[in-house]
Short mmCIF file of C-alpha atoms and ligand atoms in Angstrom, two decimals:
data_model
loop_
_atom_site.label_atom_id
_atom_site.label_comp_id
_atom_site.label_asym_id
_atom_site.label_seq_id
_atom_site.Cartn_x
_atom_site.Cartn_y
_atom_site.Cartn_z
CA MET Y 226 0.11 -0.03 -0.19
CA GLU Y 227 1.27 3.37 -0.73
CA LEU Y 228 2.13 5.43 2.39
CA PRO Y 229 -0.19 8.49 2.68
CA PHE Y 230 1.25 12.05 2.56
CA ALA Y 231 2.30 13.42 6.42
CA GLU Y 232 3.97 16.49 7.40
CA SER Y 233 7.90 16.83 7.15
CA TRP Y 234 7.85 18.00 10.92
CA LYS Y 235 6.69 16.68 14.36
CA ILE Y 236 5.55 18.80 16.95
CA LYS Y 237 7.33 19.38 19.89
CA MET Y 238 5.68 22.43 21.93
CA VAL Y 239 1.77 22.99 21.78
CA GLU Y 240 -0.56 25.97 22.27
CA PRO Y 241 -4.25 25.27 23.45
CA ILE Y 242 -6.56 26.52 21.08
CA THR Y 243 -10.46 26.99 22.58
CA LYS Y 244 -13.41 25.81 21.08
CA SER Y 245 -16.93 27.68 21.74
CA THR Y 246 -20.49 27.57 21.31
CA ARG Y 247 -22.60 29.06 18.22
CA GLU Y 248 -24.54 30.95 20.84
CA GLN Y 249 -21.09 32.83 22.45
CA ARG Y 250 -19.76 33.43 18.89
CA GLU Y 251 -23.06 35.07 17.97
CA GLU Y 252 -22.30 37.37 21.10
CA TRP Y 253 -18.53 37.89 20.54
CA ILE Y 254 -19.20 38.90 16.89
CA LYS Y 255 -21.86 41.15 18.02
CA GLU Y 256 -19.76 42.94 20.33
CA ALA Y 257 -17.21 43.04 17.66
CA GLY Y 258 -19.27 45.30 15.38
CA TYR Y 259 -19.59 42.56 13.11
CA ASN Y 260 -16.12 43.09 11.97
CA VAL Y 261 -13.40 39.67 12.77
CA PHE Y 262 -10.72 42.10 13.55
CA GLY Y 263 -12.07 43.28 16.46
CA LEU Y 264 -12.06 39.79 17.98
CA LYS Y 265 -10.11 38.65 20.33
CA ALA Y 266 -7.71 35.93 18.98
CA ASP Y 267 -8.97 33.84 22.19
CA GLN Y 268 -12.84 33.69 20.59
CA VAL Y 269 -11.20 32.31 17.41
CA TYR Y 270 -10.78 28.36 17.11
CA ILE Y 271 -9.02 28.63 13.91
CA ASP Y 272 -7.40 31.74 12.91
CA CYS Y 273 -6.93 32.16 8.65
CA LEU Y 274 -6.88 35.64 8.78
CA THR Y 275 -3.53 36.06 7.62
CA ASP Y 276 -0.66 34.02 6.96
CA SER Y 277 1.94 37.06 7.65
CA GLY Y 278 4.21 36.81 11.41
CA THR Y 279 1.79 33.92 12.44
CA GLY Y 280 4.13 31.00 11.22
CA ALA Y 281 5.62 28.58 13.97
CA MET Y 282 9.33 28.83 14.06
CA SER Y 283 11.27 25.64 14.51
CA ASP Y 284 13.70 24.18 17.18
CA ARG Y 285 16.77 25.32 15.18
CA GLN Y 286 15.08 28.54 14.83
CA TRP Y 287 14.69 29.04 18.96
CA SER Y 288 18.20 27.93 19.46
CA ALA Y 289 19.76 30.49 16.94
CA MET Y 290 17.23 32.95 19.32
CA MET Y 291 19.54 32.22 22.31
CA MET Y 292 22.78 32.83 20.49
CA GLY Y 293 21.61 36.06 19.15
CA ASP Y 294 24.14 39.08 19.39
CA GLU Y 295 22.31 42.25 20.47
CA SER Y 296 25.44 44.49 19.52
CA TYR Y 297 24.20 47.88 18.51
CA ALA Y 298 27.08 47.61 15.38
CA GLY Y 299 28.34 44.88 13.42
CA ALA Y 300 26.46 42.28 15.23
CA ARG Y 301 27.03 38.62 14.64
CA SER Y 302 23.91 37.83 13.80
CA PHE Y 303 23.68 40.65 11.22
CA PHE Y 304 26.12 39.16 9.55
CA GLU Y 305 24.21 35.57 9.75
CA LEU Y 306 21.66 36.87 8.19
CA LYS Y 307 24.06 38.51 5.37
CA ASP Y 308 25.19 35.20 4.73
CA ALA Y 309 22.04 33.83 4.54
CA ILE Y 310 20.85 36.26 2.06
CA GLU Y 311 23.61 36.31 -0.07
CA LYS Y 312 23.63 32.31 -0.30
CA ILE Y 313 20.05 32.04 -1.49
CA THR Y 314 19.84 35.48 -3.82
CA GLY Y 315 23.32 36.33 -4.68
CA PHE Y 316 22.98 39.69 -3.43
CA LYS Y 317 25.67 41.06 -1.34
CA TYR Y 318 24.54 44.22 -0.13
CA VAL Y 319 21.71 43.73 3.04
CA ILE Y 320 19.86 46.27 5.02
CA PRO Y 321 17.47 44.72 7.67
CA THR Y 322 13.91 46.61 8.58
CA HIS Y 323 11.11 45.53 10.74
CA GLN Y 324 9.29 44.51 8.04
CA GLY Y 325 8.05 44.83 4.64
CA ARG Y 326 6.71 47.81 4.56
CA ALA Y 327 9.48 49.62 6.01
CA ALA Y 328 11.41 47.56 3.31
CA GLU Y 329 9.75 49.10 0.91
CA ASN Y 330 9.84 52.65 2.57
CA VAL Y 331 13.58 52.92 2.82
CA LEU Y 332 14.33 51.87 -0.41
CA PHE Y 333 11.59 53.61 -2.31
CA SER Y 334 12.76 57.00 -0.17
CA ALA Y 335 15.93 56.76 -2.14
CA LEU Y 336 14.47 55.87 -5.67
CA VAL Y 337 10.75 57.04 -6.36
CA HIS Y 338 10.17 60.85 -6.78
CA GLU Y 339 7.02 62.63 -7.80
CA GLY Y 340 5.55 62.23 -11.08
CA ASP Y 341 7.33 58.66 -11.53
CA TYR Y 342 5.80 55.22 -13.20
CA VAL Y 343 6.77 51.98 -11.49
CA PRO Y 344 5.06 49.22 -13.64
CA GLY Y 345 4.89 45.91 -11.78
CA ASN Y 346 2.38 42.78 -11.21
CA SER Y 347 -0.40 43.90 -8.68
CA HIS Y 348 1.57 46.09 -6.35
CA PHE Y 349 0.71 45.02 -3.02
CA ASP Y 350 -1.07 47.46 -0.71
CA THR Y 351 1.66 48.89 1.30
CA THR Y 352 4.10 49.39 -2.28
CA LYS Y 353 1.22 50.80 -3.88
CA GLY Y 354 0.84 53.05 -0.56
CA HIS Y 355 4.79 53.79 -0.59
CA ILE Y 356 4.61 54.36 -4.47
CA GLU Y 357 1.35 56.80 -4.45
CA PHE Y 358 2.50 58.70 -1.29
CA ARG Y 359 5.45 59.95 -3.09
CA LYS Y 360 2.70 61.19 -5.90
CA ALA Y 361 4.35 58.08 -8.01
CA HIS Y 362 2.26 55.97 -10.25
CA ALA Y 363 1.95 52.47 -9.76
CA VAL Y 364 1.09 50.67 -12.96
CA ASP Y 365 -0.51 47.51 -12.84
CA CYS Y 366 1.05 44.81 -15.74
CA THR Y 367 -0.52 42.11 -14.44
CA ILE Y 368 -2.12 39.30 -17.31
CA ASP Y 369 -5.42 40.01 -17.73
CA GLU Y 370 -6.23 36.30 -17.20
CA ALA Y 371 -5.79 36.67 -13.70
CA LYS Y 372 -9.26 38.47 -13.43
CA ASP Y 373 -11.09 35.49 -14.55
CA THR Y 374 -11.38 33.58 -10.94
CA GLN Y 375 -12.65 30.22 -12.89
CA LYS Y 376 -9.75 30.04 -15.28
CA GLU Y 377 -6.85 27.27 -14.65
CA LEU Y 378 -3.22 28.72 -15.72
CA PRO Y 379 0.20 27.61 -13.94
CA PHE Y 380 1.48 30.86 -13.61
CA LYS Y 381 -1.49 33.45 -13.40
CA GLY Y 382 0.71 35.89 -11.59
CA ASN Y 383 2.85 36.94 -14.69
CA VAL Y 384 3.47 40.30 -16.24
CA ASP Y 385 2.25 40.87 -19.39
CA PRO Y 386 4.94 41.91 -21.43
CA GLU Y 387 3.25 44.02 -24.09
CA LYS Y 388 1.83 46.19 -21.24
CA LEU Y 389 5.35 46.65 -19.32
CA GLU Y 390 7.00 47.62 -22.95
CA LYS Y 391 3.72 50.48 -23.39
CA VAL Y 392 4.55 51.67 -19.94
CA LEU Y 393 8.65 52.16 -21.02
CA GLU Y 394 8.02 53.23 -24.49
CA GLN Y 395 6.03 56.25 -22.96
CA HIS Y 396 7.36 56.83 -20.21
CA ALA Y 397 11.28 55.38 -19.78
CA ASP Y 398 12.83 58.47 -18.06
CA LYS Y 399 10.37 58.35 -15.42
CA VAL Y 400 10.54 54.28 -14.23
CA PRO Y 401 13.23 53.97 -11.21
CA PHE Y 402 12.84 50.32 -11.61
CA ILE Y 403 10.38 47.48 -12.35
CA ILE Y 404 8.83 45.62 -9.55
CA VAL Y 405 7.90 42.24 -9.75
CA THR Y 406 6.05 40.48 -6.97
CA VAL Y 407 6.65 36.69 -6.11
CA THR Y 408 4.10 35.07 -5.55
CA ASN Y 409 1.80 37.46 -6.98
CA ASN Y 410 -0.50 38.15 -3.85
CA THR Y 411 -2.71 40.60 -4.86
CA ALA Y 412 -3.94 37.96 -7.58
CA GLY Y 413 -4.55 35.22 -5.29
CA GLY Y 414 -1.15 34.28 -4.17
CA GLN Y 415 -0.23 33.04 -8.05
CA PRO Y 416 2.99 32.56 -9.23
CA VAL Y 417 5.23 33.90 -11.85
CA SER Y 418 7.34 31.96 -14.25
CA MET Y 419 10.84 31.87 -14.52
CA ALA Y 420 10.21 32.67 -18.42
CA ASN Y 421 8.23 35.26 -17.90
CA LEU Y 422 10.58 36.61 -15.29
CA ARG Y 423 13.37 36.34 -17.94
CA GLU Y 424 11.34 38.26 -20.62
CA VAL Y 425 10.70 41.09 -17.95
CA ARG Y 426 14.72 41.08 -17.80
CA LYS Y 427 14.89 41.98 -21.61
CA ILE Y 428 12.34 44.27 -22.08
CA ALA Y 429 14.33 46.17 -18.76
CA ASP Y 430 17.85 45.89 -20.29
CA LYS Y 431 16.38 47.16 -23.61
CA TYR Y 432 15.80 49.68 -21.62
CA GLY Y 433 18.37 50.00 -19.31
CA LYS Y 434 16.17 49.68 -16.01
CA ARG Y 435 16.74 47.61 -12.82
CA ILE Y 436 14.40 44.97 -11.52
CA VAL Y 437 13.10 44.51 -7.94
CA LEU Y 438 11.63 41.34 -6.80
CA ASP Y 439 9.12 42.20 -3.87
CA SER Y 440 9.91 38.89 -2.63
CA ALA Y 441 7.58 37.81 0.60
CA ARG Y 442 6.68 34.71 -1.14
CA PHE Y 443 9.79 33.93 -3.15
CA ALA Y 444 10.12 29.89 -2.10
CA GLU Y 445 6.60 29.44 -2.78
CA ASN Y 446 6.75 30.72 -6.04
CA ALA Y 447 10.18 29.03 -6.40
CA TYR Y 448 8.20 25.61 -5.36
CA PHE Y 449 5.57 26.51 -8.04
CA ILE Y 450 8.10 26.45 -10.77
CA LYS Y 451 9.84 23.44 -9.80
CA LYS Y 452 6.61 21.83 -9.88
CA ARG Y 453 4.99 23.69 -12.84
CA GLU Y 454 7.82 24.94 -15.41
CA PRO Y 455 9.09 22.25 -17.39
CA GLY Y 456 12.83 21.82 -16.93
CA TYR Y 457 12.86 22.71 -13.28
CA GLN Y 458 11.51 19.69 -12.25
CA ASP Y 459 15.17 18.02 -11.32
CA LYS Y 460 16.53 21.54 -9.64
CA THR Y 461 16.69 22.30 -5.75
CA ILE Y 462 14.61 25.14 -4.54
CA LYS Y 463 17.46 26.88 -3.46
CA GLU Y 464 19.45 26.32 -7.26
CA ILE Y 465 15.71 28.00 -8.41
CA CYS Y 466 15.55 30.71 -5.92
CA LYS Y 467 19.38 31.70 -6.92
CA GLU Y 468 18.51 31.92 -10.58
CA MET Y 469 14.97 34.12 -9.83
CA PHE Y 470 17.35 36.73 -8.08
CA SER Y 471 19.77 36.08 -10.75
CA LEU Y 472 17.17 38.02 -12.92
CA ALA Y 473 16.67 40.94 -10.98
CA ASP Y 474 18.89 43.95 -9.31
CA GLY Y 475 17.65 43.73 -5.41
CA MET Y 476 14.53 42.91 -3.39
CA THR Y 477 12.08 44.15 -0.76
CA MET Y 478 11.55 41.58 1.67
CA SER Y 479 8.49 41.00 4.25
CA ALA Y 480 10.32 38.29 6.45
CA LYS Y 481 7.17 37.10 8.19
CA LYS Y 482 5.93 35.14 5.40
CA ASP Y 483 8.54 33.40 3.42
CA GLY Y 484 11.30 33.98 6.04
CA LEU Y 485 9.55 32.11 8.82
CA VAL Y 486 9.38 34.66 11.27
CA ASN Y 487 7.11 36.61 13.26
CA MET Y 488 8.38 39.77 12.66
CA GLY Y 489 11.57 41.45 10.18
CA GLY Y 490 12.02 42.38 6.50
CA PHE Y 491 14.98 43.64 4.92
CA ILE Y 492 16.02 45.13 1.42
CA ALA Y 493 19.24 43.18 -0.52
CA THR Y 494 20.30 44.10 -3.60
CA ARG Y 495 23.74 43.27 -5.81
CA TRP Y 496 24.35 47.44 -6.49
CA GLU Y 497 26.70 49.62 -4.63
CA ASP Y 498 24.80 52.66 -5.70
CA TRP Y 499 21.62 51.71 -4.28
CA TYR Y 500 22.86 50.56 -0.81
CA GLU Y 501 24.76 54.11 -0.86
CA ALA Y 502 21.07 55.52 -1.61
CA ALA Y 503 19.04 53.77 1.08
CA LYS Y 504 21.53 53.71 3.74
CA ALA Y 505 20.85 57.48 4.02
CA PHE Y 506 16.73 56.61 4.97
CA VAL Y 507 17.46 53.41 6.77
CA ILE Y 508 19.63 55.50 9.55
CA PRO Y 509 16.82 57.81 10.64
CA PHE Y 510 13.63 55.44 9.67
CA GLU Y 511 14.78 52.43 11.47
CA GLY Y 512 17.93 51.65 12.99
CA TYR Y 513 21.95 51.34 12.61
CA LEU Y 514 22.81 49.72 9.02
CA THR Y 515 23.70 46.42 10.72
CA TYR Y 516 20.31 45.78 12.75
CA GLY Y 517 18.03 48.47 10.73
CA GLY Y 518 14.22 47.38 12.95
CA MET Y 519 15.53 43.99 14.06
CA ASN Y 520 17.01 42.38 17.54
CA GLY Y 521 19.81 40.29 16.85
CA ARG Y 522 17.97 37.45 17.95
CA ASP Y 523 15.39 37.95 15.15
CA MET Y 524 17.96 38.21 12.50
CA ALA Y 525 19.51 34.77 13.74
CA ALA Y 526 16.07 33.21 13.81
CA LEU Y 527 15.28 35.30 10.03
CA ALA Y 528 18.62 33.77 8.64
CA VAL Y 529 17.55 29.94 9.69
CA GLY Y 530 13.97 30.28 8.51
CA LEU Y 531 15.18 31.25 5.21
CA ASP Y 532 17.54 28.47 4.75
CA GLU Y 533 14.57 25.99 6.04
CA ASN Y 534 11.93 27.43 3.85
CA THR Y 535 14.23 26.99 0.80
CA GLU Y 536 14.05 23.33 1.35
CA PHE Y 537 11.64 20.88 -0.78
CA ASP Y 538 9.91 19.13 2.00
CA THR Y 539 9.16 22.15 4.40
CA LEU Y 540 7.50 23.77 0.89
CA VAL Y 541 5.48 20.24 0.14
CA THR Y 542 4.48 20.61 3.31
CA ARG Y 543 2.95 23.66 3.49
CA ILE Y 544 1.89 23.54 -0.22
CA HIS Y 545 -0.30 20.14 0.51
CA GLN Y 546 -2.46 21.55 2.90
CA LEU Y 547 -3.61 24.34 0.46
CA GLU Y 548 -3.94 21.48 -2.26
CA LEU Y 549 -5.88 19.50 0.26
CA LEU Y 550 -8.16 22.50 0.99
CA ALA Y 551 -8.81 22.84 -2.38
CA SER Y 552 -9.45 19.40 -3.28
CA LEU Y 553 -12.08 19.30 -0.48
CA LEU Y 554 -13.84 22.61 -1.79
CA ASP Y 555 -13.65 21.04 -5.61
CA GLU Y 556 -15.65 17.43 -3.74
CA TYR Y 557 -18.24 19.93 -1.96
CA GLY Y 558 -18.89 22.26 -5.26
CA ILE Y 559 -17.86 25.50 -3.46
CA PRO Y 560 -16.95 28.27 -5.77
CA TYR Y 561 -12.81 30.00 -5.33
CA GLN Y 562 -10.75 31.54 -7.44
CA ARG Y 563 -8.80 29.02 -9.41
CA PRO Y 564 -6.31 27.72 -9.14
CA ILE Y 565 -5.39 27.86 -5.29
CA GLY Y 566 -2.55 29.79 -4.84
CA GLY Y 567 0.63 29.54 -2.22
CA HIS Y 568 -0.76 30.67 0.96
CA ALA Y 569 -4.77 31.16 0.95
CA VAL Y 570 -7.79 30.42 -1.02
CA PHE Y 571 -10.23 32.74 -1.89
CA ILE Y 572 -13.69 32.12 -1.90
CA ASP Y 573 -15.92 33.76 -4.51
CA ALA Y 574 -18.62 35.32 -2.54
CA LEU Y 575 -20.86 36.90 -5.52
CA ARG Y 576 -21.11 32.87 -6.68
CA VAL Y 577 -21.98 31.40 -3.50
CA LEU Y 578 -24.45 34.18 -2.15
CA PRO Y 579 -25.59 35.50 -5.37
CA GLN Y 580 -29.21 36.68 -3.67
CA ILE Y 581 -27.14 39.24 -1.56
CA PRO Y 582 -27.08 42.65 -3.07
CA LYS Y 583 -24.08 44.22 -3.60
CA ASN Y 584 -24.58 46.86 -1.34
CA GLU Y 585 -25.01 44.47 1.42
CA PHE Y 586 -21.13 42.76 1.08
CA PRO Y 587 -21.91 39.23 0.72
CA ALA Y 588 -18.14 38.43 1.43
CA GLN Y 589 -18.39 40.01 4.45
CA THR Y 590 -21.63 38.30 5.21
CA LEU Y 591 -20.39 34.81 4.33
CA THR Y 592 -17.25 35.70 6.81
CA ILE Y 593 -19.61 36.38 9.51
CA GLU Y 594 -21.54 33.12 8.97
CA LEU Y 595 -18.36 31.09 8.73
CA TYR Y 596 -16.85 32.62 11.93
CA LYS Y 597 -20.54 31.84 13.57
CA GLU Y 598 -20.56 28.72 11.95
CA ALA Y 599 -17.42 27.36 13.52
CA GLY Y 600 -14.91 30.19 14.97
CA ILE Y 601 -12.66 30.19 11.63
CA ARG Y 602 -11.81 33.55 11.24
CA GLY Y 603 -11.43 34.66 7.64
CA CYS Y 604 -11.27 38.09 6.07
CA GLU Y 605 -12.98 40.11 3.47
CA ILE Y 606 -11.37 40.70 0.48
CA GLY Y 607 -13.86 42.82 -1.23
CA TYR Y 608 -16.23 45.54 -1.38
CA ILE Y 609 -15.60 47.10 2.17
CA LEU Y 610 -11.60 46.47 1.79
CA ALA Y 611 -12.00 48.30 -1.37
CA ASP Y 612 -13.20 51.49 0.39
CA ARG Y 613 -15.35 54.24 -1.46
CA ASP Y 614 -13.97 56.05 -4.51
CA PRO Y 615 -12.11 59.35 -3.07
CA VAL Y 616 -14.58 61.58 -5.52
CA THR Y 617 -17.83 60.83 -5.82
CA ARG Y 618 -17.88 58.87 -2.12
CA GLU Y 619 -19.56 55.99 -3.60
CA ASN Y 620 -18.51 52.01 -3.15
CA ARG Y 621 -16.73 50.47 -5.69
CA PHE Y 622 -18.65 47.53 -6.41
CA SER Y 623 -16.70 46.57 -9.21
CA GLY Y 624 -13.87 44.35 -8.36
CA ASN Y 625 -14.15 40.86 -6.89
CA ASP Y 626 -15.76 39.74 -3.45
CA PHE Y 627 -13.66 37.23 -1.95
CA VAL Y 628 -13.38 35.64 1.65
CA ARG Y 629 -9.90 35.32 1.85
CA LEU Y 630 -8.74 32.29 3.96
CA CYS Y 631 -4.86 32.17 5.02
CA ILE Y 632 -3.17 29.27 6.19
CA PRO Y 633 -0.28 29.95 8.66
CA ARG Y 634 3.09 28.09 8.18
CA ARG Y 635 3.46 25.28 9.97
CA VAL Y 636 0.73 25.75 12.38
CA TYR Y 637 -2.11 23.88 11.75
CA THR Y 638 -2.55 20.10 11.07
CA ASP Y 639 -4.78 18.59 7.94
CA ASN Y 640 -7.41 17.93 10.39
CA HIS Y 641 -7.72 21.43 11.06
CA ILE Y 642 -7.99 21.89 6.96
CA ARG Y 643 -10.89 19.49 7.05
CA VAL Y 644 -12.76 21.36 9.86
CA ILE Y 645 -12.46 24.65 7.59
CA ALA Y 646 -13.73 22.86 4.65
CA ALA Y 647 -16.35 21.02 6.62
CA ALA Y 648 -17.80 24.39 8.05
CA LEU Y 649 -17.85 26.27 4.91
CA LYS Y 650 -19.51 23.32 3.19
CA ASN Y 651 -22.12 23.59 6.27
CA VAL Y 652 -22.28 27.22 5.72
CA TYR Y 653 -22.78 26.71 1.75
CA ASP Y 654 -25.53 23.77 2.31
CA ARG Y 655 -27.64 26.11 3.91
CA ARG Y 656 -26.58 29.36 1.89
CA ASP Y 657 -30.19 29.96 0.84
CA GLU Y 658 -31.57 30.79 3.95
CA ILE Y 659 -29.07 33.54 4.31
CA LYS Y 660 -31.46 36.22 2.60
CA ARG Y 661 -30.11 39.44 3.92
CA GLY Y 662 -26.26 40.93 4.18
CA VAL Y 663 -25.28 43.94 6.48
CA GLU Y 664 -25.06 47.34 6.39
CA ILE Y 665 -22.48 49.96 7.57
CA GLU Y 666 -23.27 51.82 11.06
CA TRP Y 667 -19.77 53.78 11.23
CA GLU Y 668 -16.43 53.33 8.92
CA ALA Y 669 -13.08 55.40 8.53
CA GLU Y 670 -12.49 57.36 5.53
CA LEU Y 671 -9.62 55.20 4.44
CA MET Y 672 -8.84 51.24 5.16
CA ARG Y 673 -12.39 51.09 6.30
CA HIS Y 674 -12.28 47.12 7.15
CA PHE Y 675 -10.10 47.19 10.15
CA THR Y 676 -12.38 49.06 11.97
CA VAL Y 677 -15.86 49.25 10.45
CA LYS Y 678 -18.46 48.77 12.36
CA LEU Y 679 -21.61 46.94 10.86
CA LYS Y 680 -24.91 45.82 11.26
CA PRO Y 681 -26.68 42.60 10.26
CA LEU Y 682 -29.91 43.54 7.95
CA GLN Y 683 -33.24 41.03 8.93
C1 PLP O 279 3.17 41.43 3.24
C2 PLP O 279 3.53 42.10 2.12
C3 PLP O 279 4.44 43.21 2.04
C4 PLP O 279 4.22 44.37 3.46
O1 PLP O 279 5.31 43.86 4.55
P1 PLP O 279 4.70 43.89 5.78
O2 PLP O 279 5.76 42.92 6.66
O3 PLP O 279 3.41 43.28 5.99
O4 PLP O 279 5.37 45.04 6.26
C5 PLP O 279 4.49 43.66 0.59
N1 PLP O 279 4.60 42.86 -0.14
C6 PLP O 279 3.83 41.95 -0.01
C7 PLP O 279 3.77 40.62 -1.94
C8 PLP O 279 3.58 41.45 0.74
O5 PLP O 279 2.67 39.83 0.94
#
């Protein structure tokens, strides 16, 4: 008999999680203003709010913590981190920061100016924010197919080379760099192929431009290249990572994702001039060059995390959980964005609850139902998150309305994944009984999803 798939780790320390009753959850979500961000974590059974900073560290990482060097300048832990990054990426200049957006803030302070254009594939919110805050334009050059939730493509995160070339033809002198996000978070954790990175490199070279990889999930991207792109099956994840970064000039990193740590980030580059320019901003914004925003012990743990997460076994265990979830949703007929990405499933709420009008927020309604059903905390990536149009103050109902369920790294077992799928099925099976959605009682002007107060409609 073929042995079933199982995790490539065993458990040495456990953290209890609390089950609750439906009555308790109905009370708690009401107190939270029907906004899952307002819940206490202890009121959640399985937390799928985000995969950012929610992973579990290994015994090797915890022992590295004890060896952390907290020297202000020239800490040993910094050099361990720098060596680990250089080994994986080939980039020899490294600047630690307290998280990914801080890496963007430091690097973009040096490189992005008013009136610039920064083309890329679905810039992440904070990336876009740091570009627009500097009165520059983030131009989305993702392939059109990424918008079709039901279309199965192996590399749905790719850059459309024609769109990219058009931006460069029109604005070449105003483009400080091209940014490619791996995996493409905003498009649903969808990977970018090596062939696409090569095409982007060719266009960049033609116009004499550099490329930054927004690398939060670079290891997951390498895993998908190994599994899906011809010619990479026999290469190691580390070899694939090296090749990905060889096609770029620098990176910003949120280490809270593929760094397998709870807080941290960095900039790395092969270019001394970029390093010199960024140096001027890291000291006032983050800290001295050899710690940026990080503790010595946290840099030590990150060095180990980067090494562990560029091993096939770590990644196959993680992606298997996403694949398991997808296969169960397929069995139950629950519509989600296809194919499943590397860190989350996006449930298509408009297809689950077509009877709920858009101005009653179907995805938020489904998020609340899922919490009430089983204490599972997902997150609306839809019409509440989209905020209002800054000019007309109308809600923006043109995009997708998703419930995102992120899977933290090395935290839950396959049994928890089965609970998530079963809870979704229970809600899906009684979807016709859900007749009304929610209305907004109070909202902030910007980024309202974090603090919005809602009321269920009867
Ligand atoms: C999370 C993330 C960031 C921002 O990183 P933080 O650590 O949350 O500040 C930037 N880009 C991508 C693609 C991300 O997923």
